[in-house]
Each structure stands twice: as structure tokens, then as C-alpha cells.
Coordinates of C-alpha atoms in Angstrom, one line a residue:
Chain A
X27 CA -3.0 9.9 18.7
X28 CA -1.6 11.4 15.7
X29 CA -1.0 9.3 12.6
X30 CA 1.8 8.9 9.9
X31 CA 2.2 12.7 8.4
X32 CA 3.8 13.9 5.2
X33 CA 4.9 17.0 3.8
X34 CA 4.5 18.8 1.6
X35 CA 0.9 17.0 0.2
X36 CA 1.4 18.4 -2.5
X37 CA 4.7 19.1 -5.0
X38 CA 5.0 20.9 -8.4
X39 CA 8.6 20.7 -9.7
X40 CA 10.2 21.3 -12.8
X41 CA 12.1 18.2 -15.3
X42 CA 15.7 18.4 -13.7
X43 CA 15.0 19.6 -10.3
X44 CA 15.8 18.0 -7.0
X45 CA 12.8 17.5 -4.4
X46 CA 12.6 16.1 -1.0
X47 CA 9.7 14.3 0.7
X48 CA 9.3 14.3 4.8
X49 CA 7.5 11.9 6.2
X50 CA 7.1 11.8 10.0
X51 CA 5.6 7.9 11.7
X52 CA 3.7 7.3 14.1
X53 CA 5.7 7.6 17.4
X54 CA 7.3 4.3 18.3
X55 CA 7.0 2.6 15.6
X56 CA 10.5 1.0 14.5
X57 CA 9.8 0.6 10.9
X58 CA 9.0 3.0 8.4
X59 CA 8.2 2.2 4.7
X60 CA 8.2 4.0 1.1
X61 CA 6.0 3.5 -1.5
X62 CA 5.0 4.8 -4.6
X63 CA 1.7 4.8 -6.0
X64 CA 1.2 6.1 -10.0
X65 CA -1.3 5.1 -12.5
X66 CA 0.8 2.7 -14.8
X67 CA 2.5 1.2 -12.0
X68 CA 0.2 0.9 -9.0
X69 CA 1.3 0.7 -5.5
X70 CA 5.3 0.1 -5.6
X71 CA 7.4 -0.8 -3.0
X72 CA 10.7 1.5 -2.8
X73 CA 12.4 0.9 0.5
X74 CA 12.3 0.2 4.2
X75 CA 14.2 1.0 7.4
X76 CA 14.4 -0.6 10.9
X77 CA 15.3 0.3 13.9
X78 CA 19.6 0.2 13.4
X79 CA 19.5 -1.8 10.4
X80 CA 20.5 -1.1 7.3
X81 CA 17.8 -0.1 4.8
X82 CA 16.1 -2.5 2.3
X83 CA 16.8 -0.6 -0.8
X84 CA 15.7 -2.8 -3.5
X85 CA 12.3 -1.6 -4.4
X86 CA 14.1 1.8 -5.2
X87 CA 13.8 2.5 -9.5
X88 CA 17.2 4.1 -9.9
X89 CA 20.2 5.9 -8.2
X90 CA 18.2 9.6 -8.3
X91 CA 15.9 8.3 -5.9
X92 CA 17.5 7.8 -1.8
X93 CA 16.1 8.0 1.9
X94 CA 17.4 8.1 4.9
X95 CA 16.1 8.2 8.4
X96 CA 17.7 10.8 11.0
X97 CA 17.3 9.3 14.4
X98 CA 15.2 6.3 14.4
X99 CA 12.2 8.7 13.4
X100 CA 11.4 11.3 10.8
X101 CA 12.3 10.5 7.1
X102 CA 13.2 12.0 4.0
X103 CA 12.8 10.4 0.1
X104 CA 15.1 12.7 -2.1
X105 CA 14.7 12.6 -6.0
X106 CA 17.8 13.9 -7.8
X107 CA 17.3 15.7 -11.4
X108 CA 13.5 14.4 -11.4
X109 CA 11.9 12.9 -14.6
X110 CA 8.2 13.2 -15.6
X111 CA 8.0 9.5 -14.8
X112 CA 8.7 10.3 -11.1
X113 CA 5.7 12.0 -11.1
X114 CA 2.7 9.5 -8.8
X115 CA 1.8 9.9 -5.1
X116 CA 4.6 8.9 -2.9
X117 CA 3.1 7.1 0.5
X118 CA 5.0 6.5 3.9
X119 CA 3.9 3.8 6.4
X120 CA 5.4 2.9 9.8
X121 CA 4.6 -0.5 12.0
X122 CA 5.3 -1.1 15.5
X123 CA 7.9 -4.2 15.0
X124 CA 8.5 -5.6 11.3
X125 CA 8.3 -8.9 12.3
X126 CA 5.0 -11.0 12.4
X127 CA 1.9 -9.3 11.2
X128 CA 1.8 -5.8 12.4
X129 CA -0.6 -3.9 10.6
X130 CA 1.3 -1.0 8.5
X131 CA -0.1 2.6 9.1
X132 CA 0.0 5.0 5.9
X133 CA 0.3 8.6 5.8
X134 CA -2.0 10.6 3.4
X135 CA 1.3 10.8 0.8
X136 CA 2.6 13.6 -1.3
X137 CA 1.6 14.2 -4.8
X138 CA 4.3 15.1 -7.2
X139 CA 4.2 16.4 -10.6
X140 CA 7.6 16.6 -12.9
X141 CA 7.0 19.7 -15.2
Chain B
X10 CA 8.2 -14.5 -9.4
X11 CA 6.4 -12.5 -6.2
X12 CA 3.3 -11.0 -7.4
X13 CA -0.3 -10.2 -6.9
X14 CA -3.1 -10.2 -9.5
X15 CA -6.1 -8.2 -8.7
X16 CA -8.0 -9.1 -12.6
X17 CA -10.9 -6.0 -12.3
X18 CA -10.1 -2.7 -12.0
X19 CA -13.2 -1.7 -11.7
X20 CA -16.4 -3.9 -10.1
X21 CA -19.8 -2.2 -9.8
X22 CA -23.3 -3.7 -7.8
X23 CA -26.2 -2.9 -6.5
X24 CA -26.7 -2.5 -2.7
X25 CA -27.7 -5.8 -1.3
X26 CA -26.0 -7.9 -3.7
X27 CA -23.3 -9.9 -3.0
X28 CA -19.5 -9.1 -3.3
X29 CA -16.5 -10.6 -4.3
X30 CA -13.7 -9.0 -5.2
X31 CA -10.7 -11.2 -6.9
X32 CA -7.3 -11.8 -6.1
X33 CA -4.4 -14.3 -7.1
X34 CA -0.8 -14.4 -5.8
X35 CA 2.1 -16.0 -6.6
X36 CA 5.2 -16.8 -4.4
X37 CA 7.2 -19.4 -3.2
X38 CA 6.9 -20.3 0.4
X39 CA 3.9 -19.2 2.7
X40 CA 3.2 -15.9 2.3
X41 CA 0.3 -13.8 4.7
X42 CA -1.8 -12.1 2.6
X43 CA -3.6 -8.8 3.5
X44 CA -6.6 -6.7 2.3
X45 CA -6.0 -2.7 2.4
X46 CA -8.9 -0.1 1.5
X47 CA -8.7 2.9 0.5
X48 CA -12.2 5.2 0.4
X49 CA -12.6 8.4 -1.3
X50 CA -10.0 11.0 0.1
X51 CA -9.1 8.9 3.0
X52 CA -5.5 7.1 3.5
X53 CA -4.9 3.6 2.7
X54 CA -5.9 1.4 5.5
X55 CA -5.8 -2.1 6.6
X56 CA -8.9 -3.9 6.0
X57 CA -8.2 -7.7 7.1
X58 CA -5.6 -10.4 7.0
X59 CA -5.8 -13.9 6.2
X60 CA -3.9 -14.9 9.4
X61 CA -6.8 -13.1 11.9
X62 CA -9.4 -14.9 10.0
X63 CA -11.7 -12.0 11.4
X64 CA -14.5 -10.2 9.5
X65 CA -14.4 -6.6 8.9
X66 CA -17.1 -4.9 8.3
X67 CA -19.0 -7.8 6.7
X68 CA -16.3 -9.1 4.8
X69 CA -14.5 -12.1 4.5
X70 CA -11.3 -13.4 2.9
X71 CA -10.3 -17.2 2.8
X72 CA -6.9 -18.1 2.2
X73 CA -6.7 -20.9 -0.8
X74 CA -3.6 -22.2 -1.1
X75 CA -4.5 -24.8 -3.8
X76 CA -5.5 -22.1 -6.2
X77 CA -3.3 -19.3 -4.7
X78 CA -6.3 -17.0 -4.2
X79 CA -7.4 -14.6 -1.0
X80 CA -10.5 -13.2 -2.6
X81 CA -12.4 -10.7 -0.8
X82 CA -16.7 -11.7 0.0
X83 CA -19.7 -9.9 1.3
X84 CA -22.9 -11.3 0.8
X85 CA -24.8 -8.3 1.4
X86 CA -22.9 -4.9 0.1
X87 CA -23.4 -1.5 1.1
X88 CA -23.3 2.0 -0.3
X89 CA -20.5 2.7 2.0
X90 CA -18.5 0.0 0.9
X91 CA -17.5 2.1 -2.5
X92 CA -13.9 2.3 -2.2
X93 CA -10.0 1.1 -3.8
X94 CA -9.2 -2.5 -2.5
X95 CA -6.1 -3.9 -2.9
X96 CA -4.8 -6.7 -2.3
X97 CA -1.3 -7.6 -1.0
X98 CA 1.1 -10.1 0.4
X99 CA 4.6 -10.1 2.4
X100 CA 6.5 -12.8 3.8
X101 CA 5.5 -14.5 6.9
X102 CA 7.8 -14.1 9.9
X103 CA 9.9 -11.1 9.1
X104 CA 10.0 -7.7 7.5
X105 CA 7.0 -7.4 5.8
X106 CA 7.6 -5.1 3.0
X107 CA 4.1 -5.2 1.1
X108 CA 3.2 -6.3 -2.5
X109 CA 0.1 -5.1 -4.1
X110 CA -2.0 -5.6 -6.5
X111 CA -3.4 -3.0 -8.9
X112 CA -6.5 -2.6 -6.9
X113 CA -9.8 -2.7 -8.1
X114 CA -12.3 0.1 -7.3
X115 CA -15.8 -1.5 -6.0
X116 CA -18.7 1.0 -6.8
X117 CA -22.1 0.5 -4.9
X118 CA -24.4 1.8 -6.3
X119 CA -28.1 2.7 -4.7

């Protein structure tokens, strides 16, 4: 079946601009995950939603950055008046059930690049 | 603190020789501990976890809880086996959010 998908893959933007990342899980799965991956920072958490819950926020850098997830499903990162140091590859993952070990399935990510 | 120390960012061998690639954690309680890969334009992927105590692909990861280290082993490694490993942790028994090391790239060389 079809895996975790992201779009765009790729994002040019200029300093300032707003952007919006879509990610789309694996169908099923209750949890979806952010995270960001960038060279002086490596592989970041940034936050996580389950089923009705509400979301872990905490791995999130500042209040420019926010998520939601429409429907139990498909999920959008938004960065507010983006900075160069938002620039890195932004990675979704989803799991069947957050609880135990369940492996976590990521999605080929978006690159962006602040102008 | 809750972290994860991958020390080489970079580790390069000869097909055939052995592997190990090194990771230490720190965190209080009982984490589970996970190895992801990522090879060249591929997506991140699971690679093993302590808690299966399964070989994949050859390798091996003990969990030490003495020294706080999960490192990764194969005796034997192959050309295919160039690829980003990172190590991570979560806590056990709830939502596993995922922390990860910096990764170290394993090249194999022929």
C-alpha cells in the first residue's frame, strides 16, 4: 500500500513569507509525527497528534511554527514570517497506535529553503 | 537530560570487516531504544529495536544498561550497507515521540 506522502518535496520561499507543509499518513494509522531534520541540528522532534488528543507541542522552536490535523488524517506544519534558520528538511511519520513499540513510518519530507 | 550521543559522524570500512557503529543515551527511567537507516535517496526507516532482539540484515544491537549504550554490530559488512544510521530512544509504554542522535554515515567501501 501507499506510504506516508508529503507535499510539496520541495519549497523555495523568500525571508518573511508564510509556507505550509502537507503531509498525508499512512491510512489508519492514529498518530502522526513532525520532525525537522537540518545540518546543525540533526533530526528534531517538533510535535505529535493522536487520535482526539490534544497535540504534543513541545518539540515546536517558536510561535511561527503550528500544525494541525483536519480529521484524524491529513496534516499541515505552517511557518509564519519564515527565517533562514527554518530552512532543513521537514519529515512526517505516522504509527498504527502510539503506545508500545510500533514502528514509525516516515514520509520522503519537504526541503525548504528561506531566501 | 534526554539525549542520544551518536560520537562518529562519519565511519568508513572495507567489505568484510566488522562493524560497529556507537551510540550512548541518557534518560531517566527505561527507555526502548531504536536503530533507523536511512540509504542514499531513500526515506528514513526502521532498522531494529532493542526490545525485538532480532537481527536485521546482519546486524545486531545489545541493550547495555550499565553503560547506557545500544551500539549497532556486524561482523561481516557489506557494500550495501553504506547508509545514515541513527540512533534513537522514546519512552517505553506510551507515546513514543523519538529522540535521535546526529547519525553517523557508515561508508563501505569495495
Amino acid at each position: 500500500g501507499a506510504g506516508v506522502s508529503q507535499s510539496p518535496s520541495n519549497k523555495v520561499t523568500e525571508k518573511g513569507k508564510d509556507v505550509e507543509l502537507r503531509c498525508d499518513p499512512i491510512s489508519g494509522h492514529t498518530a502522526l509525527y513532525w520532525y525537522r531534520q537540518s545540518l546543525g541540528q540533526g533530526l528534531e522532534f517538533l510535535i505529535y497528534f493522536q487520535g482526539n488528543s490534544a497535540p504534543d507541542k513541545s518539540g515546536l522552536p517558536s510561535d511561527r511554527f503550528s500544525a494541525e490535523r483536519t480529521g484524524g488524517s491529513v496534516s499541515t506544519l505552517t511557518i509564519q514570517r519564515t527565517q533562514q534558520e527554518d530552512s532543513a528538511v521537514y519529515l512526517c511519520a505516522s504509527s498504527l497506535d502510539p503506545s508500545g513499540t510500533n514502528e514509525q513510518f516516515f514520509g520522503p519530507g519537504t526541503r525548504l529553503t528561506v531566501l | 537530560a534526554q539525549r542520544v550521543t551518536q560520537p562518529e559522524k562519519l565511519l568508513s570500512v572495507f567489505k568484510g570487516a566488522p562493524v560497529e557503529l556507537k551510540c550512548n543515551y541518557s534518560y531517566s527511567g527505561s527507555p526502548e531504544l531504536f536503530w533507523y537507516v536511512q540509504y542514499s535517496r531513500q526515506r528514513l526507516q526502521l532498522l531494529l529495536r532493542h526490545i525485538s532482539r532480532e537481527s536485521i540484515k546482519g546486524f545486531t544491537a545489545d541493550l547495555n544498561k550499565g553503560e547506557t549504550s545500544f551500539h549497532l554490530k556486524k561482523p561481516f559488512a557489506q557494500e550495501e550497507d553504506s547508509a545514515m544510521y541513527y540512533c534513537a530512544l522514546s519512552r517505553s509504554g506510551g507515546y513514543n515521540k523519538l529522540i535521535f542522535g546526529a547519525g553517523t554515515r557508515l561508508a563501505v567501501h569495495p
